[in-house]
Amino acid sequence: MGKLYVNPLPVRIWHWANAILFLVLVATGVQIRYLDLFDVIPFRTAVTVHNWTAFALIGNFFIWLLFYLFSDRNRAYHPEFNIIKLARMSFAQMKYYGWGMFVGEHSPHHMDPYDKFNPLQRTLYQILMLFLLPLQFVTGVLLWDIKRFSGFIEMIGGVRVVDTVHVLIFIFFVFYLFIHPYLATLGHTPMAHIKAMVTGYEEVEDEAPAAAPAA
């Protein structure tokens, strides 16, 4: 078993800060949205904490964005434009998750520092980080000051539309927070990927030596 340095310190700091901020946003968002069902903290306090946490998360997002924009490790997020190749690799990964990992097969994806995500992970993170999260930020900022942004809000359909989009993405992230920890346990040991996000080093199986040529 070898080791690869796949998670630099800025990425690890960003990841754990992101996790904490997300949990706070979900908790305060539930309190704000379902006030009749939950009464853990005062409504105004929940709104204040939610707003400040959201701005901290936006700042954290730009730290992630700047790191990857100016780092050669941004190849981990490059899309695969060959649809047939992407479909083939994604199917192989789904087959591994649905069957192969339970019968001792090896993952079809071979991790390296510049290609640490398998095809399914890469597609999910592209959607999440480059579309859903920015859209959630925009709708959140609009709802933060409805009066100031009233013109733009009306132009895109009104407060109801903005609020609906914000809540639907919020629900997606709630489910994601349950799924992500499970996926993090799918390494060669349940704690391998989690440990890698603490130390930076991912444990990988050594490549089998090439067979000697016939005499």
Coordinates of C-alpha atoms in Angstrom, one line a residue:
M1 CA 0.0 0.0 0.0
G2 CA 1.5 3.3 -1.1
K3 CA 0.6 6.9 -0.3
L4 CA -0.3 9.9 -2.5
Y5 CA -0.5 13.5 -1.4
V6 CA -3.8 14.4 -2.9
N7 CA -5.3 16.9 -0.5
P8 CA -3.1 20.0 0.1
L9 CA -3.5 22.0 3.3
P10 CA -5.6 24.8 1.7
V11 CA -8.1 22.1 0.4
R12 CA -8.3 20.4 3.8
I13 CA -8.9 23.7 5.7
W14 CA -11.5 24.7 3.1
H15 CA -13.2 21.3 3.4
W16 CA -13.6 21.2 7.1
A17 CA -14.6 24.9 7.3
N18 CA -17.1 24.2 4.6
A19 CA -18.6 21.2 6.5
I20 CA -19.0 23.2 9.7
L21 CA -20.6 26.2 7.9
F22 CA -23.0 23.9 6.0
L23 CA -24.2 22.3 9.2
V24 CA -24.8 25.7 10.8
L25 CA -26.7 26.8 7.7
V26 CA -28.8 23.7 7.6
A27 CA -29.6 23.9 11.3
T28 CA -30.6 27.6 11.2
G29 CA -32.3 27.2 7.9
V30 CA -34.6 24.5 9.3
Q31 CA -35.3 26.7 12.3
I32 CA -36.2 29.7 10.1
R33 CA -38.3 27.7 7.6
Y34 CA -40.1 25.4 10.0
L35 CA -40.6 27.8 12.9
D36 CA -43.9 26.1 13.9
L37 CA -42.1 22.7 14.3
F38 CA -38.8 23.8 15.9
D39 CA -38.2 26.3 18.6
V40 CA -34.5 25.7 19.5
I41 CA -33.3 29.3 19.2
P42 CA -35.1 32.6 18.8
F43 CA -36.2 33.4 15.2
R44 CA -34.2 36.6 15.0
T45 CA -31.1 34.9 16.3
A46 CA -31.5 32.1 13.7
V47 CA -31.8 34.7 10.9
T48 CA -28.7 36.6 12.1
V49 CA -26.6 33.5 12.5
H50 CA -27.8 32.1 9.1
N51 CA -26.9 35.3 7.3
W52 CA -23.4 35.7 8.7
T53 CA -22.7 32.0 8.2
A54 CA -23.8 32.3 4.6
F55 CA -21.4 35.2 4.0
A56 CA -18.6 33.2 5.6
L57 CA -19.5 30.3 3.3
I58 CA -19.4 32.6 0.2
G59 CA -16.0 33.8 1.3
N60 CA -14.9 30.2 1.8
F61 CA -16.1 29.3 -1.7
F62 CA -14.0 32.0 -3.3
I63 CA -10.9 30.7 -1.4
W64 CA -11.6 27.3 -3.0
L65 CA -12.2 28.9 -6.4
L66 CA -9.0 31.0 -6.3
F67 CA -6.9 28.0 -5.2
Y68 CA -8.1 25.9 -8.1
L69 CA -8.0 28.7 -10.7
F70 CA -4.3 29.3 -9.9
S71 CA -3.3 25.7 -9.2
D72 CA -2.4 22.9 -11.6
R73 CA -4.6 20.7 -9.5
N74 CA -7.7 22.2 -11.1
R75 CA -7.4 19.3 -13.6
A76 CA -9.4 17.4 -11.0
Y77 CA -12.5 19.4 -12.0
H78 CA -11.9 19.4 -15.8
P79 CA -15.0 18.0 -17.6
E80 CA -14.8 15.1 -19.9
F81 CA -16.2 16.3 -23.3
N82 CA -16.1 12.8 -24.9
I83 CA -19.6 11.8 -24.0
I84 CA -19.1 8.1 -25.0
K85 CA -15.9 7.9 -22.9
L86 CA -17.7 9.6 -19.9
A87 CA -20.6 7.2 -20.1
R88 CA -18.4 4.2 -20.3
M89 CA -16.3 5.3 -17.3
S90 CA -19.4 6.3 -15.3
F91 CA -21.0 2.9 -16.0
A92 CA -17.9 1.1 -14.9
Q93 CA -17.8 3.1 -11.7
M94 CA -21.6 2.5 -11.0
K95 CA -21.0 -1.2 -11.6
Y96 CA -18.2 -1.1 -9.0
Y97 CA -20.3 0.7 -6.4
G98 CA -23.3 -1.5 -7.0
W99 CA -21.5 -4.9 -7.2
G100 CA -17.8 -5.0 -7.5
M101 CA -16.9 -3.4 -4.2
F102 CA -18.9 -6.1 -2.4
V103 CA -17.1 -9.0 -4.1
G104 CA -13.6 -7.7 -3.7
E105 CA -13.0 -6.0 -7.1
H106 CA -10.8 -3.0 -7.4
S107 CA -12.1 0.4 -8.3
P108 CA -11.8 1.1 -12.1
H109 CA -10.6 4.6 -11.2
H110 CA -6.9 5.0 -10.4
M111 CA -6.3 8.0 -8.2
D112 CA -3.5 10.4 -8.7
P113 CA -2.9 13.9 -7.3
Y114 CA -4.3 15.6 -10.4
D115 CA -7.1 13.2 -11.0
K116 CA -8.4 12.3 -7.5
F117 CA -12.2 12.1 -8.5
N118 CA -13.8 9.2 -10.3
P119 CA -16.1 10.1 -13.1
L120 CA -19.2 10.1 -10.9
Q121 CA -17.6 12.3 -8.3
R122 CA -16.2 14.7 -10.9
T123 CA -19.6 15.1 -12.5
L124 CA -21.3 15.6 -9.1
Y125 CA -18.8 18.2 -7.9
Q126 CA -19.0 20.1 -11.2
I127 CA -22.7 20.4 -10.8
L128 CA -22.5 21.2 -7.0
M129 CA -19.6 23.6 -7.0
L130 CA -20.0 25.4 -10.3
F131 CA -23.8 25.6 -10.5
L132 CA -25.9 24.7 -7.4
L133 CA -23.8 26.4 -4.8
P134 CA -23.4 29.7 -6.7
L135 CA -27.1 29.7 -7.5
Q136 CA -27.8 29.2 -3.8
F137 CA -25.6 32.1 -3.0
V138 CA -27.4 34.4 -5.4
T139 CA -30.9 33.4 -4.2
G140 CA -29.7 33.8 -0.6
V141 CA -28.3 37.3 -1.2
L142 CA -31.6 38.3 -2.9
L143 CA -33.6 37.0 0.1
W144 CA -31.2 38.7 2.5
D145 CA -32.3 42.2 1.3
I146 CA -35.5 41.9 -0.7
K147 CA -36.0 45.6 -0.8
R148 CA -32.6 46.5 -2.2
F149 CA -32.9 43.8 -4.9
S150 CA -36.6 44.1 -5.5
G151 CA -36.1 45.1 -9.2
F152 CA -34.1 42.1 -10.0
I153 CA -36.3 39.8 -8.0
E154 CA -39.4 40.9 -9.9
M155 CA -37.5 40.5 -13.2
I156 CA -36.9 36.8 -12.5
G157 CA -40.4 36.0 -11.3
G158 CA -40.8 37.4 -7.8
V159 CA -40.0 36.4 -4.2
R160 CA -41.9 33.2 -4.5
V161 CA -39.7 31.9 -7.3
V162 CA -36.5 33.0 -5.6
D163 CA -37.6 31.4 -2.3
T164 CA -38.7 28.2 -4.0
V165 CA -35.3 27.8 -5.8
H166 CA -33.5 28.5 -2.5
V167 CA -35.5 25.9 -0.6
L168 CA -35.2 23.2 -3.3
I169 CA -31.4 23.6 -3.4
F170 CA -31.4 23.6 0.5
I171 CA -33.3 20.2 0.4
F172 CA -30.7 18.9 -2.0
F173 CA -27.9 19.8 0.3
V174 CA -29.6 18.3 3.3
F175 CA -29.7 14.9 1.4
Y176 CA -26.1 15.5 0.3
L177 CA -25.0 15.9 3.9
F178 CA -26.4 12.4 4.6
I179 CA -25.0 10.8 1.4
H180 CA -21.5 12.3 1.5
P181 CA -20.4 10.7 4.8
Y182 CA -21.5 7.3 3.5
L183 CA -19.5 7.8 0.3
A184 CA -16.5 8.8 2.4
T185 CA -16.5 5.4 4.0
L186 CA -16.0 3.6 0.6
G187 CA -12.2 3.5 0.7
H188 CA -10.2 0.4 1.3
T189 CA -11.1 0.9 5.0
P190 CA -14.1 2.9 6.3
M191 CA -11.9 5.7 7.6
A192 CA -9.3 5.8 4.7
H193 CA -10.8 8.8 2.8
I194 CA -11.7 10.6 6.0
K195 CA -8.1 10.2 7.3
A196 CA -6.8 11.5 4.0
M197 CA -8.8 14.7 4.5
V198 CA -7.0 15.2 7.8
T199 CA -3.4 14.2 6.8
G200 CA -3.6 15.0 3.1
Y201 CA -2.3 11.5 2.1
E202 CA -4.5 9.0 0.4
E203 CA -3.5 5.3 0.7
V204 CA -3.6 3.6 -2.6
E205 CA -2.8 0.1 -3.7
D206 CA 0.6 -0.4 -5.3
E207 CA 0.5 -1.1 -9.0
A208 CA 1.2 -4.8 -9.9
P209 CA 4.6 -5.3 -11.4
A210 CA 4.7 -5.8 -15.1
A211 CA 5.2 -9.4 -16.3
A212 CA 8.7 -10.2 -17.5
P213 CA 9.0 -10.7 -21.2
A214 CA 9.2 -14.2 -22.5
A215 CA 12.6 -15.6 -23.1

